[in-house]
Amino acid sequence: MKLTVVGGGSTYTPELIDGFARLRDTLPIEELVLVDPAPERLELVGGLARRIFAKQGHSGRVVTTFDLDEGVEGADAVLLQLRVGGQAARQQDETWPLECGCVGQETTGAGGLAKALRTVPVVLDIAERVRRTNPDAWIIDFTNPVGIVTRALLQAGHKAVGLCNVAIGFQRKFANLLGVSPSDVHLDHVGLNHLTWETGVRLEGPEGENVLPKLLAEHGDTIAADLHLPRPILDRLGVVPSYYLRYYYAHDEVVRELRTKPSRAAEVAEMERELLKTYADPELDEKPALLAKRGGAYYSEAAVDLAASLLGGGGSPYQVVNAYNRGTLPFLPDDAVIEVQAAVGPKGPTPLPVPAVDPLYAGLMANVTAYEDLALEAALRGGRDRVFRALLAHPLIGQYEYADALTDKLIAHNREHLAWA
């Protein structure tokens, strides 16, 4: 089996490598190719990847290359984890929206739209080259904003599935609180990427006992603290929202916080400098402790599980993925990309039935889906008016004066990445 990681020079890649090494019986990789245009980073990350494989007794070969076509040729699956513009662009995404009193964040709001506009054309070009080289390869997208990027891939006819680590993070956290194995925890997870709610927590499969009320009653303070939300909000909702919902439920509070501390991009950039220094140590043969603060917890386990299922191996029968709606949520278009539990196999994901969704959540999902429609149109066709329409539609913006000002700022900060600008 050959697996290719596009964006393989990321400082986060050793977390992925560690998962591939530990879970080699689930996903028996014979050749792992790391593709990245940054030679210095690729050399450091590739060297550490080989040492991790060697230490853990993995017989697979780790190859590094700057040549995308060479890297994806013959691949059974291609993982996308790229960041167009790097941390410098992320820094911009997280700061200029604050000038208008709007959340500055890399995956939602104005910053998320900027990332989508930079990313979608690049990802589609990569996917076309994968299709020319190997049309049977699966594309697993971990590149944010995952929902919009995955929808672009699916609409272009690619064999693609979107992946996020929010659900597996909750699964691991809830299992720890309940004192059970993560494999015993099944989530009733519903929403869009980075806009999801856990409406049930079941033991031993989708038909198992729902222990969410017990979980909230006994551990609500811990869960609320992790989400930076008041405990009474969780009690009133009776569900567990993802931490991204705080941008909606406490928007103004978050803006005040973001204005008084360094951006997450600045923190990550400093971590990356330290990590690259650490990776240069020829004696290092395991992922360093600092990597745990980098973000993306449990991504490696989720990626292995999904790839194994898509390629006919021993992955879990049910996994949370981003896939076409196709009637699963009747209040959304069939071609909307939703994030739900699905049965996953070699033919791809099939979303499981979802009980009727409370209007409190369905309304916000429908609003953000409409924004994503407009965001994808702007990413594919360009133009100031399309950017403005997407920003005006976003529930975190929604006022024409803000949308106008943010449109100008977005274009000014991203001109080098926007062919139409």
Short mmCIF file of C-alpha atoms in Angstrom, two decimals:
data_model
loop_
_atom_site.label_atom_id
_atom_site.label_comp_id
_atom_site.label_asym_id
_atom_site.label_seq_id
_atom_site.Cartn_x
_atom_site.Cartn_y
_atom_site.Cartn_z
CA MET A 1 0.00 0.00 0.00
CA LYS A 2 1.26 3.46 -0.93
CA LEU A 3 0.03 6.51 0.95
CA THR A 4 0.97 10.10 0.11
CA VAL A 5 0.79 13.12 2.41
CA VAL A 6 0.62 16.46 0.59
CA GLY A 7 1.92 19.04 3.02
CA GLY A 8 4.23 16.41 4.47
CA GLY A 9 6.71 19.06 5.63
CA SER A 10 4.27 20.28 8.27
CA THR A 11 5.62 20.28 11.81
CA TYR A 12 2.52 18.27 12.70
CA THR A 13 3.46 15.36 10.40
CA PRO A 14 5.40 13.42 13.10
CA GLU A 15 2.11 12.99 14.98
CA LEU A 16 0.71 11.38 11.84
CA ILE A 17 3.86 9.26 11.43
CA ASP A 18 3.60 8.04 15.00
CA GLY A 19 0.04 6.90 14.34
CA PHE A 20 1.03 5.11 11.15
CA ALA A 21 3.81 3.32 13.03
CA ARG A 22 1.71 2.29 16.03
CA LEU A 23 -1.32 1.23 13.99
CA ARG A 24 0.55 -0.55 11.20
CA ASP A 25 -1.58 -3.69 11.57
CA THR A 26 -4.69 -1.61 10.80
CA LEU A 27 -3.07 0.24 7.90
CA PRO A 28 -0.10 -1.71 6.50
CA ILE A 29 1.79 0.98 4.60
CA GLU A 30 4.60 -0.23 2.37
CA GLU A 31 5.55 3.22 1.04
CA LEU A 32 4.81 6.57 2.66
CA VAL A 33 5.53 9.63 0.53
CA LEU A 34 5.81 13.11 2.03
CA VAL A 35 5.32 15.87 -0.55
CA ASP A 36 6.14 19.49 0.25
CA PRO A 37 7.59 22.47 -1.64
CA ALA A 38 9.73 23.58 1.35
CA PRO A 39 12.99 21.57 1.13
CA GLU A 40 14.39 22.48 4.55
CA ARG A 41 11.26 21.47 6.44
CA LEU A 42 10.78 18.36 4.32
CA GLU A 43 14.32 17.15 5.03
CA LEU A 44 13.92 17.58 8.80
CA VAL A 45 10.45 16.04 9.00
CA GLY A 46 11.37 13.20 6.63
CA GLY A 47 14.44 12.32 8.66
CA LEU A 48 12.45 12.16 11.88
CA ALA A 49 9.74 10.11 10.16
CA ARG A 50 12.29 7.49 9.13
CA ARG A 51 13.70 7.33 12.66
CA ILE A 52 10.21 6.92 14.17
CA PHE A 53 9.44 4.08 11.76
CA ALA A 54 12.76 2.43 12.53
CA LYS A 55 12.37 2.70 16.30
CA GLN A 56 8.88 1.21 16.21
CA GLY A 57 9.90 -1.57 13.84
CA HIS A 58 7.83 -0.42 10.88
CA SER A 59 9.14 -1.96 7.66
CA GLY A 60 7.60 0.69 5.38
CA ARG A 61 9.74 3.03 3.30
CA VAL A 62 9.51 6.80 3.85
CA VAL A 63 10.13 8.87 0.71
CA THR A 64 10.31 12.66 0.44
CA THR A 65 9.83 14.66 -2.74
CA PHE A 66 9.06 18.17 -3.98
CA ASP A 67 7.43 16.73 -7.12
CA LEU A 68 3.68 16.34 -6.60
CA ASP A 69 3.08 14.20 -9.68
CA GLU A 70 5.85 11.83 -8.68
CA GLY A 71 4.58 11.70 -5.11
CA VAL A 72 0.98 10.80 -5.92
CA GLU A 73 1.69 8.35 -8.75
CA GLY A 74 0.36 4.94 -7.79
CA ALA A 75 -0.89 6.12 -4.40
CA ASP A 76 -3.84 4.26 -2.90
CA ALA A 77 -4.78 7.29 -0.79
CA VAL A 78 -3.65 10.93 -0.71
CA LEU A 79 -3.95 12.96 2.49
CA LEU A 80 -4.17 16.74 2.12
CA GLN A 81 -2.89 18.83 5.03
CA LEU A 82 -1.65 22.01 3.40
CA ARG A 83 -1.74 25.66 4.42
CA VAL A 84 -1.59 28.06 1.48
CA GLY A 85 0.34 31.13 2.61
CA GLY A 86 1.69 29.42 5.73
CA GLN A 87 1.46 30.79 9.25
CA ALA A 88 1.97 34.33 7.93
CA ALA A 89 -1.39 34.15 6.12
CA ARG A 90 -2.98 32.62 9.21
CA GLN A 91 -1.69 35.54 11.27
CA GLN A 92 -3.50 37.89 8.91
CA ASP A 93 -6.71 35.83 9.01
CA GLU A 94 -6.75 36.08 12.80
CA THR A 95 -6.09 39.82 13.06
CA TRP A 96 -7.66 42.03 10.37
CA PRO A 97 -11.27 40.90 11.07
CA LEU A 98 -10.83 42.20 14.61
CA GLU A 99 -10.46 45.71 13.19
CA CYS A 100 -14.17 45.52 12.32
CA GLY A 101 -15.18 43.97 15.63
CA CYS A 102 -15.57 40.49 14.13
CA VAL A 103 -13.96 37.24 15.23
CA GLY A 104 -10.53 36.65 13.75
CA GLN A 105 -10.21 32.91 13.19
CA GLU A 106 -8.66 30.74 10.51
CA THR A 107 -11.63 28.51 9.71
CA THR A 108 -14.77 30.59 10.23
CA GLY A 109 -15.93 34.14 9.70
CA ALA A 110 -13.94 36.46 7.44
CA GLY A 111 -10.63 34.75 8.16
CA GLY A 112 -12.12 31.39 7.27
CA LEU A 113 -13.39 32.77 3.98
CA ALA A 114 -9.93 34.14 3.18
CA LYS A 115 -8.45 30.69 3.80
CA ALA A 116 -11.10 29.08 1.58
CA LEU A 117 -10.37 31.51 -1.27
CA ARG A 118 -6.64 30.77 -1.08
CA THR A 119 -7.07 27.04 -0.64
CA VAL A 120 -9.82 25.75 -2.92
CA PRO A 121 -8.07 26.46 -6.27
CA VAL A 122 -4.83 24.88 -5.02
CA VAL A 123 -6.56 21.77 -3.70
CA LEU A 124 -8.55 21.32 -6.91
CA ASP A 125 -5.35 21.52 -8.95
CA ILE A 126 -3.75 18.87 -6.74
CA ALA A 127 -6.82 16.65 -7.02
CA GLU A 128 -6.83 16.90 -10.83
CA ARG A 129 -3.21 15.81 -10.90
CA VAL A 130 -4.04 12.90 -8.61
CA ARG A 131 -6.88 11.91 -10.93
CA ARG A 132 -4.65 12.05 -14.00
CA THR A 133 -2.00 9.94 -12.32
CA ASN A 134 -4.22 7.55 -10.38
CA PRO A 135 -8.00 8.01 -10.74
CA ASP A 136 -8.74 5.26 -8.21
CA ALA A 137 -6.96 6.97 -5.32
CA TRP A 138 -8.99 8.22 -2.38
CA ILE A 139 -8.42 11.81 -1.28
CA ILE A 140 -8.69 12.41 2.46
CA ASP A 141 -8.97 16.11 3.20
CA PHE A 142 -7.81 17.49 6.53
CA THR A 143 -7.20 20.95 5.04
CA ASN A 144 -9.38 23.68 6.52
CA PRO A 145 -12.01 24.85 6.03
CA VAL A 146 -12.74 21.14 5.61
CA GLY A 147 -16.43 21.47 4.75
CA ILE A 148 -15.91 23.93 1.91
CA VAL A 149 -12.79 22.19 0.58
CA THR A 150 -14.45 18.77 0.66
CA ARG A 151 -17.51 20.14 -1.13
CA ALA A 152 -15.28 21.61 -3.85
CA LEU A 153 -13.62 18.21 -4.31
CA LEU A 154 -16.91 16.29 -4.43
CA GLN A 155 -18.53 18.72 -6.85
CA ALA A 156 -15.54 18.26 -9.15
CA GLY A 157 -16.15 14.50 -9.12
CA HIS A 158 -13.23 13.41 -6.96
CA LYS A 159 -13.21 10.41 -4.61
CA ALA A 160 -12.91 12.53 -1.49
CA VAL A 161 -13.83 12.40 2.18
CA GLY A 162 -13.32 15.21 4.69
CA LEU A 163 -11.87 14.56 8.12
CA CYS A 164 -11.78 16.59 11.35
CA ASN A 165 -10.46 15.70 14.79
CA VAL A 166 -13.26 17.33 16.85
CA ALA A 167 -15.36 14.16 17.09
CA ILE A 168 -12.51 11.83 17.98
CA GLY A 169 -11.38 14.35 20.59
CA PHE A 170 -14.81 14.24 22.22
CA GLN A 171 -14.88 10.45 21.97
CA ARG A 172 -11.57 10.16 23.81
CA LYS A 173 -12.55 12.78 26.41
CA PHE A 174 -15.93 11.21 27.13
CA ALA A 175 -14.44 7.71 27.33
CA ASN A 176 -11.98 8.95 29.94
CA LEU A 177 -14.75 10.57 31.98
CA LEU A 178 -16.90 7.45 31.78
CA GLY A 179 -14.04 5.06 32.48
CA VAL A 180 -14.58 3.02 29.31
CA SER A 181 -12.61 2.28 26.16
CA PRO A 182 -12.90 4.86 23.33
CA SER A 183 -14.11 2.11 21.03
CA ASP A 184 -17.15 1.70 23.32
CA VAL A 185 -18.23 5.32 22.79
CA HIS A 186 -20.47 6.16 19.83
CA LEU A 187 -21.37 9.82 19.31
CA ASP A 188 -24.61 11.20 17.94
CA HIS A 189 -22.58 13.88 16.19
CA VAL A 190 -24.43 16.25 13.88
CA GLY A 191 -23.69 19.47 12.02
CA LEU A 192 -21.27 20.98 9.57
CA ASN A 193 -17.50 21.03 9.90
CA HIS A 194 -16.60 23.22 12.89
CA LEU A 195 -20.31 23.68 13.61
CA THR A 196 -21.33 20.49 15.39
CA TRP A 197 -23.19 19.25 18.45
CA GLU A 198 -23.00 15.98 20.37
CA THR A 199 -26.70 15.24 20.86
CA GLY A 200 -26.10 11.79 22.30
CA VAL A 201 -23.29 9.69 23.73
CA ARG A 202 -23.99 5.98 23.36
CA LEU A 203 -22.19 2.96 24.69
CA GLU A 204 -21.46 0.05 22.38
CA GLY A 205 -22.78 1.30 19.08
CA PRO A 206 -25.43 3.54 17.53
CA GLU A 207 -28.29 1.63 19.20
CA GLY A 208 -26.69 1.64 22.65
CA GLU A 209 -27.73 3.44 25.82
CA ASN A 210 -27.55 7.25 25.63
CA VAL A 211 -25.48 8.33 28.64
CA LEU A 212 -25.22 12.01 27.70
CA PRO A 213 -27.62 13.17 30.47
CA LYS A 214 -25.53 11.27 33.02
CA LEU A 215 -22.33 12.65 31.54
CA LEU A 216 -23.57 16.23 31.79
CA ALA A 217 -24.94 15.72 35.30
CA GLU A 218 -21.72 14.22 36.66
CA HIS A 219 -19.06 15.95 34.57
CA GLY A 220 -20.73 19.09 33.24
CA ASP A 221 -18.29 21.43 35.01
CA THR A 222 -15.29 19.73 33.40
CA ILE A 223 -16.85 19.72 29.93
CA ALA A 224 -17.96 23.35 30.21
CA ALA A 225 -14.48 24.44 31.35
CA ASP A 226 -12.89 22.70 28.35
CA LEU A 227 -15.30 24.54 26.03
CA HIS A 228 -14.91 27.89 27.84
CA LEU A 229 -18.69 28.06 28.15
CA PRO A 230 -20.79 28.50 31.32
CA ARG A 231 -22.08 25.26 32.81
CA PRO A 232 -25.72 26.51 32.82
CA ILE A 233 -25.59 26.85 29.01
CA LEU A 234 -24.82 23.14 28.65
CA ASP A 235 -27.58 22.26 31.09
CA ARG A 236 -30.10 24.38 29.18
CA LEU A 237 -29.08 22.99 25.80
CA GLY A 238 -28.78 19.39 26.94
CA VAL A 239 -26.12 18.79 24.28
CA VAL A 240 -22.38 19.37 23.98
CA PRO A 241 -21.46 21.92 21.29
CA SER A 242 -18.02 21.86 19.74
CA TYR A 243 -15.68 24.56 21.01
CA TYR A 244 -16.11 26.37 17.69
CA LEU A 245 -19.69 27.21 18.72
CA ARG A 246 -18.24 29.64 21.25
CA TYR A 247 -17.52 31.98 18.31
CA TYR A 248 -21.29 32.12 17.78
CA TYR A 249 -22.64 31.81 21.33
CA ALA A 250 -20.14 34.26 22.87
CA HIS A 251 -18.96 36.27 19.86
CA ASP A 252 -18.38 39.64 21.52
CA GLU A 253 -16.68 38.06 24.53
CA VAL A 254 -14.31 36.18 22.22
CA VAL A 255 -13.50 39.34 20.25
CA ARG A 256 -12.57 41.13 23.48
CA GLU A 257 -10.30 38.24 24.44
CA LEU A 258 -8.62 38.07 21.03
CA ARG A 259 -7.84 41.77 21.15
CA THR A 260 -5.91 41.42 24.39
CA LYS A 261 -3.58 38.49 23.69
CA PRO A 262 -1.21 37.20 21.00
CA SER A 263 -2.87 35.41 18.12
CA ARG A 264 -2.94 31.64 17.96
CA ALA A 265 -0.95 31.95 14.72
CA ALA A 266 1.86 33.71 16.59
CA GLU A 267 1.86 30.98 19.24
CA VAL A 268 1.96 28.23 16.62
CA ALA A 269 4.71 29.97 14.65
CA GLU A 270 6.89 30.04 17.77
CA MET A 271 6.12 26.37 18.43
CA GLU A 272 7.07 25.52 14.85
CA ARG A 273 10.45 27.21 15.21
CA GLU A 274 11.14 25.18 18.36
CA LEU A 275 9.86 21.96 16.80
CA LEU A 276 12.04 22.30 13.72
CA LYS A 277 15.09 22.80 15.93
CA THR A 278 14.10 19.66 17.83
CA TYR A 279 13.53 17.66 14.64
CA ALA A 280 17.07 18.47 13.53
CA ASP A 281 18.47 16.34 16.37
CA PRO A 282 19.63 13.09 14.71
CA GLU A 283 19.07 11.23 17.99
CA LEU A 284 15.38 12.11 18.17
CA ASP A 285 13.29 9.08 17.21
CA GLU A 286 9.88 9.85 18.71
CA LYS A 287 7.40 12.71 18.58
CA PRO A 288 8.43 15.39 21.10
CA ALA A 289 6.16 16.44 23.98
CA LEU A 290 5.84 19.97 22.56
CA LEU A 291 3.93 18.56 19.59
CA ALA A 292 0.92 17.91 21.83
CA LYS A 293 0.41 21.70 22.07
CA ARG A 294 0.49 22.12 18.29
CA GLY A 295 -3.17 21.12 17.82
CA GLY A 296 -4.87 18.35 15.87
CA ALA A 297 -5.01 15.82 18.69
CA TYR A 298 -5.86 12.25 17.62
CA TYR A 299 -5.75 13.17 13.94
CA SER A 300 -3.40 10.26 13.29
CA GLU A 301 -5.81 7.72 14.77
CA ALA A 302 -8.74 9.19 12.81
CA ALA A 303 -6.72 9.25 9.59
CA VAL A 304 -5.57 5.65 9.96
CA ASP A 305 -9.11 4.49 10.75
CA LEU A 306 -10.59 6.27 7.75
CA ALA A 307 -7.89 5.22 5.28
CA ALA A 308 -8.10 1.60 6.44
CA SER A 309 -11.87 1.52 5.91
CA LEU A 310 -11.71 3.19 2.50
CA LEU A 311 -8.99 0.81 1.35
CA GLY A 312 -10.79 -2.31 2.54
CA GLY A 313 -8.85 -2.89 5.75
CA GLY A 314 -9.87 -3.14 9.37
CA GLY A 315 -11.12 0.33 10.15
CA SER A 316 -14.02 1.01 12.50
CA PRO A 317 -17.47 0.36 10.98
CA TYR A 318 -18.73 3.84 11.95
CA GLN A 319 -16.76 7.06 11.77
CA VAL A 320 -17.49 10.78 11.83
CA VAL A 321 -16.65 12.23 8.42
CA ASN A 322 -17.55 15.08 6.08
CA ALA A 323 -19.65 13.82 3.19
CA TYR A 324 -22.58 14.75 0.95
CA ASN A 325 -25.88 15.22 2.78
CA ARG A 326 -28.07 13.37 0.26
CA GLY A 327 -31.21 13.63 2.35
CA THR A 328 -29.66 12.84 5.73
CA LEU A 329 -30.64 16.28 7.01
CA PRO A 330 -33.83 17.15 5.08
CA PHE A 331 -33.58 20.89 5.78
CA LEU A 332 -30.29 21.11 3.83
CA PRO A 333 -29.60 20.61 0.10
CA ASP A 334 -28.52 17.14 -0.99
CA ASP A 335 -25.13 18.49 -2.10
CA ALA A 336 -24.39 20.20 1.20
CA VAL A 337 -21.41 18.67 3.01
CA ILE A 338 -22.33 17.62 6.52
CA GLU A 339 -20.32 16.14 9.40
CA VAL A 340 -22.04 13.08 10.87
CA GLN A 341 -21.51 9.46 11.77
CA ALA A 342 -21.25 7.31 8.67
CA ALA A 343 -20.68 3.70 7.70
CA VAL A 344 -17.39 3.76 5.82
CA GLY A 345 -16.14 1.19 3.35
CA PRO A 346 -14.34 0.88 -0.01
CA LYS A 347 -17.26 2.61 -1.77
CA GLY A 348 -16.99 5.59 0.55
CA PRO A 349 -19.08 6.90 3.45
CA THR A 350 -22.82 6.43 3.89
CA PRO A 351 -24.23 8.75 6.57
CA LEU A 352 -26.29 7.07 9.26
CA PRO A 353 -29.87 8.25 9.84
CA VAL A 354 -30.08 11.31 12.09
CA PRO A 355 -33.08 12.02 14.36
CA ALA A 356 -34.96 15.27 13.83
CA VAL A 357 -32.65 18.20 14.59
CA ASP A 358 -33.76 20.90 17.02
CA PRO A 359 -34.52 24.17 15.14
CA LEU A 360 -31.99 25.90 17.39
CA TYR A 361 -29.23 23.97 15.62
CA ALA A 362 -30.91 23.37 12.26
CA GLY A 363 -31.39 27.12 11.72
CA LEU A 364 -27.72 27.92 12.29
CA MET A 365 -26.65 24.99 10.11
CA ALA A 366 -28.90 26.22 7.27
CA ASN A 367 -27.48 29.74 7.61
CA VAL A 368 -23.87 28.56 7.51
CA THR A 369 -24.63 26.20 4.62
CA ALA A 370 -25.90 29.18 2.63
CA TYR A 371 -22.67 31.02 3.46
CA GLU A 372 -20.64 28.00 2.34
CA ASP A 373 -22.53 27.96 -0.98
CA LEU A 374 -21.52 31.57 -1.57
CA ALA A 375 -18.00 31.04 -0.26
CA LEU A 376 -17.40 28.20 -2.71
CA GLU A 377 -18.78 30.28 -5.56
CA ALA A 378 -16.35 33.08 -4.63
CA ALA A 379 -13.46 30.63 -4.40
CA LEU A 380 -14.23 29.13 -7.82
CA ARG A 381 -15.18 32.29 -9.74
CA GLY A 382 -13.64 35.19 -7.81
CA GLY A 383 -14.84 38.76 -7.80
CA ARG A 384 -15.39 41.38 -5.13
CA ASP A 385 -19.18 41.09 -5.24
CA ARG A 386 -19.07 37.35 -4.60
CA VAL A 387 -16.75 37.86 -1.62
CA PHE A 388 -19.10 40.55 -0.28
CA ARG A 389 -22.16 38.29 -0.65
CA ALA A 390 -20.46 35.46 1.23
CA LEU A 391 -19.42 37.77 4.07
CA LEU A 392 -22.86 39.35 4.29
CA ALA A 393 -24.42 35.88 4.55
CA HIS A 394 -22.14 34.74 7.38
CA PRO A 395 -23.93 34.85 10.76
CA LEU A 396 -20.78 36.20 12.43
CA ILE A 397 -20.87 39.26 10.15
CA GLY A 398 -24.29 39.92 8.59
CA GLN A 399 -24.13 43.73 8.35
CA TYR A 400 -23.39 45.43 5.04
CA GLU A 401 -20.95 47.97 6.49
CA TYR A 402 -18.89 45.20 8.08
CA ALA A 403 -19.12 43.04 4.95
CA ASP A 404 -17.96 45.93 2.75
CA ALA A 405 -15.00 46.78 4.95
CA LEU A 406 -14.01 43.14 5.44
CA THR A 407 -14.18 42.50 1.69
CA ASP A 408 -11.62 45.23 1.05
CA LYS A 409 -9.37 43.99 3.85
CA LEU A 410 -9.60 40.37 2.68
CA ILE A 411 -8.60 41.26 -0.86
CA ALA A 412 -5.81 43.58 0.27
CA HIS A 413 -4.27 40.94 2.55
CA ASN A 414 -4.63 38.05 0.07
CA ARG A 415 -4.03 39.64 -3.32
CA GLU A 416 -0.96 37.53 -4.05
CA HIS A 417 -3.03 34.34 -3.63
CA LEU A 418 -6.09 35.48 -5.63
CA ALA A 419 -5.58 35.21 -9.39
CA TRP A 420 -8.63 37.39 -10.08
CA ALA A 421 -7.62 40.22 -7.73
#
